[in-house]
mmCIF file of C-alpha atoms in Angstrom:
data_model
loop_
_atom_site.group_PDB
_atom_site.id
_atom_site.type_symbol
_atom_site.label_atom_id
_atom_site.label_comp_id
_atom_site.label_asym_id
_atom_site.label_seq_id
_atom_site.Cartn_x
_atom_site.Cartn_y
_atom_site.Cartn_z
ATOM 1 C CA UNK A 253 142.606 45.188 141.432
ATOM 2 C CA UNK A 254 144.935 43.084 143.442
ATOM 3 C CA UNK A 255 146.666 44.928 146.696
ATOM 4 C CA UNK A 256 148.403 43.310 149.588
ATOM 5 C CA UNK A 257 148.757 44.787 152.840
ATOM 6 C CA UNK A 258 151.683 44.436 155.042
ATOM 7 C CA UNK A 259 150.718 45.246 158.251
ATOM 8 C CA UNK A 260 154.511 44.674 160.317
ATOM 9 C CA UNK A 261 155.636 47.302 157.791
ATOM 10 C CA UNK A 262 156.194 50.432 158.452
ATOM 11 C CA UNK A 263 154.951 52.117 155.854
ATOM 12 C CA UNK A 264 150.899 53.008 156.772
ATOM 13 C CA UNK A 265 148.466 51.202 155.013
ATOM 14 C CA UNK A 266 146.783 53.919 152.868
ATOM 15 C CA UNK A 267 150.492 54.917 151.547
ATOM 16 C CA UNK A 268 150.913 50.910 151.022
ATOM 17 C CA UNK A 269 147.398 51.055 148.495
ATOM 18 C CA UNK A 270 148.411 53.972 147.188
ATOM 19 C CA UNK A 271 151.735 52.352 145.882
ATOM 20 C CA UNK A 272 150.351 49.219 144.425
ATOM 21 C CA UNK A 273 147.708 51.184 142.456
ATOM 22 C CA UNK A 274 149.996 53.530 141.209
ATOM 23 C CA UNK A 275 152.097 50.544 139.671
ATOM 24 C CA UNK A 276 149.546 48.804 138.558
ATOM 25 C CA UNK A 277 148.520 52.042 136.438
ATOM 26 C CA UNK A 278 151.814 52.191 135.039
ATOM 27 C CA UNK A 279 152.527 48.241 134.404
ATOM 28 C CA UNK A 280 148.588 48.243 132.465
ATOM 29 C CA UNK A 281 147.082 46.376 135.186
ATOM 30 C CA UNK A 282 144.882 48.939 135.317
ATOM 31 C CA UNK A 283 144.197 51.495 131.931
ATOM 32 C CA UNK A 284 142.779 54.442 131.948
ATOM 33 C CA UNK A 285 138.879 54.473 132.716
ATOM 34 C CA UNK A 286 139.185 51.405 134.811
ATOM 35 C CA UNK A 287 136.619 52.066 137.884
ATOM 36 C CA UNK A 288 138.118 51.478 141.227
ATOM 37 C CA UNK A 289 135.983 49.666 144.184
ATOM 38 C CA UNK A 290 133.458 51.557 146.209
ATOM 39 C CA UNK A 291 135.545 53.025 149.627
ATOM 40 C CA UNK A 292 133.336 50.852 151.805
ATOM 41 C CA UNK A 293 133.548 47.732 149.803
ATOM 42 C CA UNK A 294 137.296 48.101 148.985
ATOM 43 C CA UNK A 295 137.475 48.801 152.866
ATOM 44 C CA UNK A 296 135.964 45.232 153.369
ATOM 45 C CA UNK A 297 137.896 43.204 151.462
ATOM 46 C CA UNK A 298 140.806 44.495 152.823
ATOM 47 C CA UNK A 299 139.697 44.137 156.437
ATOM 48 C CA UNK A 300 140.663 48.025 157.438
ATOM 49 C CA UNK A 301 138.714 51.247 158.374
ATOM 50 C CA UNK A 302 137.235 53.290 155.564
ATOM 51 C CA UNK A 303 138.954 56.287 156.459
ATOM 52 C CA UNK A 304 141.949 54.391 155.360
ATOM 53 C CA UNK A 305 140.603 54.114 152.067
ATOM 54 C CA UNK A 306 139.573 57.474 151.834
ATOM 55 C CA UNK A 307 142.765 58.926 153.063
ATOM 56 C CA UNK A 308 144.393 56.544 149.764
ATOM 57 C CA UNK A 309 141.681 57.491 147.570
ATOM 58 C CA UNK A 310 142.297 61.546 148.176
ATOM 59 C CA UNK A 311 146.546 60.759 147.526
ATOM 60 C CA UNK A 312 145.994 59.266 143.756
ATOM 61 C CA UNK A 313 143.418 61.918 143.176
ATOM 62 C CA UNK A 314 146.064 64.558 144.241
ATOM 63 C CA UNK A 315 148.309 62.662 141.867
ATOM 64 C CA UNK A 316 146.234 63.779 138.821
ATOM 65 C CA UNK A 317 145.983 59.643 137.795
ATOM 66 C CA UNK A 318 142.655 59.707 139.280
ATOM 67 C CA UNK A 319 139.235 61.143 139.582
ATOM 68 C CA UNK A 320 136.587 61.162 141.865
ATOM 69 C CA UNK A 321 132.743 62.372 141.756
ATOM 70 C CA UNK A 322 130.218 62.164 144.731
ATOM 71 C CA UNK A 323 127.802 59.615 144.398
ATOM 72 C CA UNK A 324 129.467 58.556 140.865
ATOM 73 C CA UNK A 325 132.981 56.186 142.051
ATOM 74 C CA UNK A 326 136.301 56.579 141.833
ATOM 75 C CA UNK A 327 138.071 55.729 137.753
ATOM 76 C CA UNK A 328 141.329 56.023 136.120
ATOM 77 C CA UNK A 329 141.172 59.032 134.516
ATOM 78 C CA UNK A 330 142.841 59.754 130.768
ATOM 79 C CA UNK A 331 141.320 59.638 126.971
ATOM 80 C CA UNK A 332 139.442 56.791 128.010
ATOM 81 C CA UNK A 333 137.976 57.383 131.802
ATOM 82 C CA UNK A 334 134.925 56.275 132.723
ATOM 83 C CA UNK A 335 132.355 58.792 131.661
ATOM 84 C CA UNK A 336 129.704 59.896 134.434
ATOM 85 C CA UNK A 337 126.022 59.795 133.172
ATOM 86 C CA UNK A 338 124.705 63.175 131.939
ATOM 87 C CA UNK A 339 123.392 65.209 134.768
ATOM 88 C CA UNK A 340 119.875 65.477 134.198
ATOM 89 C CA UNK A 341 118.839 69.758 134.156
ATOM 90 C CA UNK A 342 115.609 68.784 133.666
ATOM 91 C CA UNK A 343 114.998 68.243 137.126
ATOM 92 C CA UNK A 344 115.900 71.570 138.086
ATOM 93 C CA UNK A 345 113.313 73.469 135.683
ATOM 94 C CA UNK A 346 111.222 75.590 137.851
ATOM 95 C CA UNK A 347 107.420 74.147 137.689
ATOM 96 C CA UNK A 348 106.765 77.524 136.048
ATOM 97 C CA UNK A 349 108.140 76.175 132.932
ATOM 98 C CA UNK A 350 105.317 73.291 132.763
ATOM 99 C CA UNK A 351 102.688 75.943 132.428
ATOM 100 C CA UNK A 352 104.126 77.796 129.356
ATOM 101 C CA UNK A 353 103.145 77.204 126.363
ATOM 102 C CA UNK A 354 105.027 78.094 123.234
ATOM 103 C CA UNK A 355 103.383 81.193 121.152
ATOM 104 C CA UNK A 356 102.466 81.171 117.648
ATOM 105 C CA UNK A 357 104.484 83.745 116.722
ATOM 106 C CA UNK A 358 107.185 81.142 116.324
ATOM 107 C CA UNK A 359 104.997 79.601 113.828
ATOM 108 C CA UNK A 360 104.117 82.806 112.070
ATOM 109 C CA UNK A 361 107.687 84.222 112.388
ATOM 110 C CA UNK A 362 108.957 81.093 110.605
ATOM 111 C CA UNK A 363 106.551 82.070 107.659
ATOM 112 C CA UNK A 364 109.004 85.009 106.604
ATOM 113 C CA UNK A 365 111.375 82.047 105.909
ATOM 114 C CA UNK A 366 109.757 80.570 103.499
ATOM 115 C CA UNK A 367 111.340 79.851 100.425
ATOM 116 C CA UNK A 368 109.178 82.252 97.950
ATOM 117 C CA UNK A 369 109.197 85.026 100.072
ATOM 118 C CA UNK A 370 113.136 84.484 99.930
ATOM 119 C CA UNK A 371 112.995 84.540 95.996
ATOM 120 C CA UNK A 372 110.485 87.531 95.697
ATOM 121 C CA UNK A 373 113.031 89.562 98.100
ATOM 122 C CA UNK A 374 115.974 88.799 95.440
ATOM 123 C CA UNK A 375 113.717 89.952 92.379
ATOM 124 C CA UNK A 376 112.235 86.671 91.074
ATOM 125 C CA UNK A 377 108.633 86.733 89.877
ATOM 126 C CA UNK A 378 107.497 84.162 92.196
ATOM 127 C CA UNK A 379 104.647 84.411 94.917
ATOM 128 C CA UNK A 380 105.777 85.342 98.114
ATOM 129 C CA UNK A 381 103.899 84.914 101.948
ATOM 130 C CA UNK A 382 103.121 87.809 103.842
ATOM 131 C CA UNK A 383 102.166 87.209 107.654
ATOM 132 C CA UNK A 384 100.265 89.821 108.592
ATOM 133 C CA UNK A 385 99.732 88.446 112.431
ATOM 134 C CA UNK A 386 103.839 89.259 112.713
ATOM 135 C CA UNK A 387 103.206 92.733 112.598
ATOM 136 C CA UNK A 388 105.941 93.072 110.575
ATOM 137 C CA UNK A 389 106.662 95.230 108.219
ATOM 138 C CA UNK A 390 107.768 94.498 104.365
ATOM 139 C CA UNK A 391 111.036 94.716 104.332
ATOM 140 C CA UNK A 392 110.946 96.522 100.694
ATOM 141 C CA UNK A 393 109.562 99.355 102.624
ATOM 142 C CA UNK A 394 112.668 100.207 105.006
ATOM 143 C CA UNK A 395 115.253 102.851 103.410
ATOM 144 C CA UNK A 396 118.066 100.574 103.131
ATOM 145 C CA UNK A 397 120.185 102.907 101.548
ATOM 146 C CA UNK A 398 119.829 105.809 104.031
ATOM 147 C CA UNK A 399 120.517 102.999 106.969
ATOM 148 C CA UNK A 400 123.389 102.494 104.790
ATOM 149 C CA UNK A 401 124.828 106.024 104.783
ATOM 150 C CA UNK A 402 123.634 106.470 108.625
ATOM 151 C CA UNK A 403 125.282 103.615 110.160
ATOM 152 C CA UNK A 404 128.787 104.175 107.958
ATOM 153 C CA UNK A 405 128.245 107.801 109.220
ATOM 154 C CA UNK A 406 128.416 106.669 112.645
ATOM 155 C CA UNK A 407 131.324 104.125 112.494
ATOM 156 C CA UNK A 408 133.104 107.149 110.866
ATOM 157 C CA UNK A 409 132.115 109.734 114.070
ATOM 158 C CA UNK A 410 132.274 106.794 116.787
ATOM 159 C CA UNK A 411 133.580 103.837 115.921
ATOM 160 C CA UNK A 412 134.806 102.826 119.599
ATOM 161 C CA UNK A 413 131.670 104.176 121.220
ATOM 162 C CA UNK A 414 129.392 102.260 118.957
ATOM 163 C CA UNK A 415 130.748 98.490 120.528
ATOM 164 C CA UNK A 416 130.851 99.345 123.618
ATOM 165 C CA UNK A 417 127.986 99.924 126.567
ATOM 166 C CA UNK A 418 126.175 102.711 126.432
ATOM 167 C CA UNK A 419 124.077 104.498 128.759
ATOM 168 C CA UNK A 420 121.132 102.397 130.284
ATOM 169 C CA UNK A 421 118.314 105.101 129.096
ATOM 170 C CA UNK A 422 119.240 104.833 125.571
ATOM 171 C CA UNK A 423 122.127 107.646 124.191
ATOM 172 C CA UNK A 424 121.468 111.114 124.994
ATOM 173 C CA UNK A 425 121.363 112.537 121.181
ATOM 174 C CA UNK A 426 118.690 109.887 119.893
ATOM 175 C CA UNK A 427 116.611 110.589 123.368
ATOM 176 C CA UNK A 428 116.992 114.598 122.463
ATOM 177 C CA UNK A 429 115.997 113.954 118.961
ATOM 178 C CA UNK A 430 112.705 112.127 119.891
ATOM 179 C CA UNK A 431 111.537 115.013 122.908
ATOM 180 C CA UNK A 432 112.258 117.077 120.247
ATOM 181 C CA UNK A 433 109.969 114.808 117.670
ATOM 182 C CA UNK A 434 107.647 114.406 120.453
ATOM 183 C CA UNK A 435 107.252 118.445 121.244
ATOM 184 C CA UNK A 436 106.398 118.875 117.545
ATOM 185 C CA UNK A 437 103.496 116.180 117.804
ATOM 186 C CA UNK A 438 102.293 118.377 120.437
ATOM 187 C CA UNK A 439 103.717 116.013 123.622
ATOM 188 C CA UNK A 440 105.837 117.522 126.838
ATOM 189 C CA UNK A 441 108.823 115.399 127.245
ATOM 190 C CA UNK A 442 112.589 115.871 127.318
ATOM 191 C CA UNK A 443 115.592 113.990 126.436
ATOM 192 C CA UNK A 444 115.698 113.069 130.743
ATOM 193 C CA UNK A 445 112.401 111.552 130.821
ATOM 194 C CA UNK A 446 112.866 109.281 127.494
ATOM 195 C CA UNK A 447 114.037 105.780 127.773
ATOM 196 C CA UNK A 448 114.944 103.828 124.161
ATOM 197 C CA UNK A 449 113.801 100.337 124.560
ATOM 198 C CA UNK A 450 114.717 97.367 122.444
ATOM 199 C CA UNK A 451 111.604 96.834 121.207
ATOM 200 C CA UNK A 452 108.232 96.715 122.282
ATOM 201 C CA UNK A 453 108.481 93.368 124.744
ATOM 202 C CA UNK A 454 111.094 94.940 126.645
ATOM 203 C CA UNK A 455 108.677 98.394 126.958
ATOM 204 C CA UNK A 456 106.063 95.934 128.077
ATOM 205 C CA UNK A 457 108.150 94.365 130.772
ATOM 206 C CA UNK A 458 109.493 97.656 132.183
ATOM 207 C CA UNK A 459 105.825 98.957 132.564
ATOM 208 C CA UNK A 460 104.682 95.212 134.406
ATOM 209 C CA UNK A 461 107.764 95.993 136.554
ATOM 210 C CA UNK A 462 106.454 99.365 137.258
ATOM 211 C CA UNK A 463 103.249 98.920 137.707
ATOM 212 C CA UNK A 464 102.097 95.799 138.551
ATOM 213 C CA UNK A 465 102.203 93.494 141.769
ATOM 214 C CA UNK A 466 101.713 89.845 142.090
ATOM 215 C CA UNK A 467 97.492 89.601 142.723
ATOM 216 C CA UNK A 468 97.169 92.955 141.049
ATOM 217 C CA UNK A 469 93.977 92.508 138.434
ATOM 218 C CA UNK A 470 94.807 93.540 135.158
ATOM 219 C CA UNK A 471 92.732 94.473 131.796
#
């Protein structure tokens, strides 16, 4: 990058770099992604006080020909800028995650995937997996055609309702209907003190919330 500084003029020297790089951008001296000099060393060469070059710097940056990162330089931006070096998230993992380890219900989960379990679920005579440890249930065994009629039932009643948020406790009908379950199993409750969970990790963490404080001993 070749700038000249005319010191009798009366134009001030930042305006002065500002100028030459600018037309060098525009005659192809300098294409897009070239890097521009460090402030301080571009300060040197030139024999003036860094602020000067900063004070430049900030004008083509304000011109939209130019971008600038902390601690990564000053380029010509466009298709073809210099690209800063991925920032590294790693380092900002808490240390917690170094002492989790992954479960094996991934492993076991992945099981249902497998490809004759897939075929016996379509029909084919083939041998299919079963993973007990999932806890999961076969999915033969779940009314299908009832969730069927249910769910169509309730896009019918609610269809606006259904997609949006609903109330944090679970909605009111489906707590009523399990008090009332409840009461028939011989259980106190009511629809106020029943909260619908999303399944049974989510019960778990509400109760740790509830009940338990860091140091607390647990069985």
């Amino acid at each position: 990058m070749d700038i000249r500084l005319d010191r009798e003029e009366a134009t001030p020297l930042y305006r002065q770099i500002v100028a030459q790089v600018l037309a060098q951008i525009e005659d192809g001296r300098l294409p897009r992604g070239s890097v521009l000099p460090p402030e301080r060393t571009l300060a040197a060469h030139l024999r003036v006080n860094r602020s000067t070059i900063v004070a430049a710097y900030q004008d083509l940056v304000a011109t939209g020909l130019v971008e600038a990162r902390v601690g990564r330089g000053t380029w010509i931006s466009g298709p073809e800028r210099h690209t800063p070096a991925p920032f590294a998230w790693s380092s900002l993992f808490s240390p917690t995650l170094e002492r989790l380890q992954l479960s094996g219900q991934r492993d076991l989960l992945g099981t249902l995937q497998l490809p004759g379990r897939r075929a016996a679920l379509r029909g084919c005579p083939q041998p299919r997996t079963v993973a007990l440890g999932t806890g999961a249930p076969d999915p033969a065994l779940f009314p299908r055609a009832r969730f069927r009629q249910a769910l169509e039932q309730a896009l019918a009643d609610d269809a606006g309702e259904l997609f949006g948020y609903g109330p944090v406790q679970g909605v009111q009908v489906l707590r009523a209907e399990l008090a009332a379950w409840m009461a028939r199993q011989g259980i106190r409750s009511s629809a106020e003190r029943v909260v619908v969970v999303q399944g049974s990790q989510q019960g778990l963490d509400l109760l740790a919330r509830l009940f338990i404080e860091p140091g607390d001993a647990i069985v």
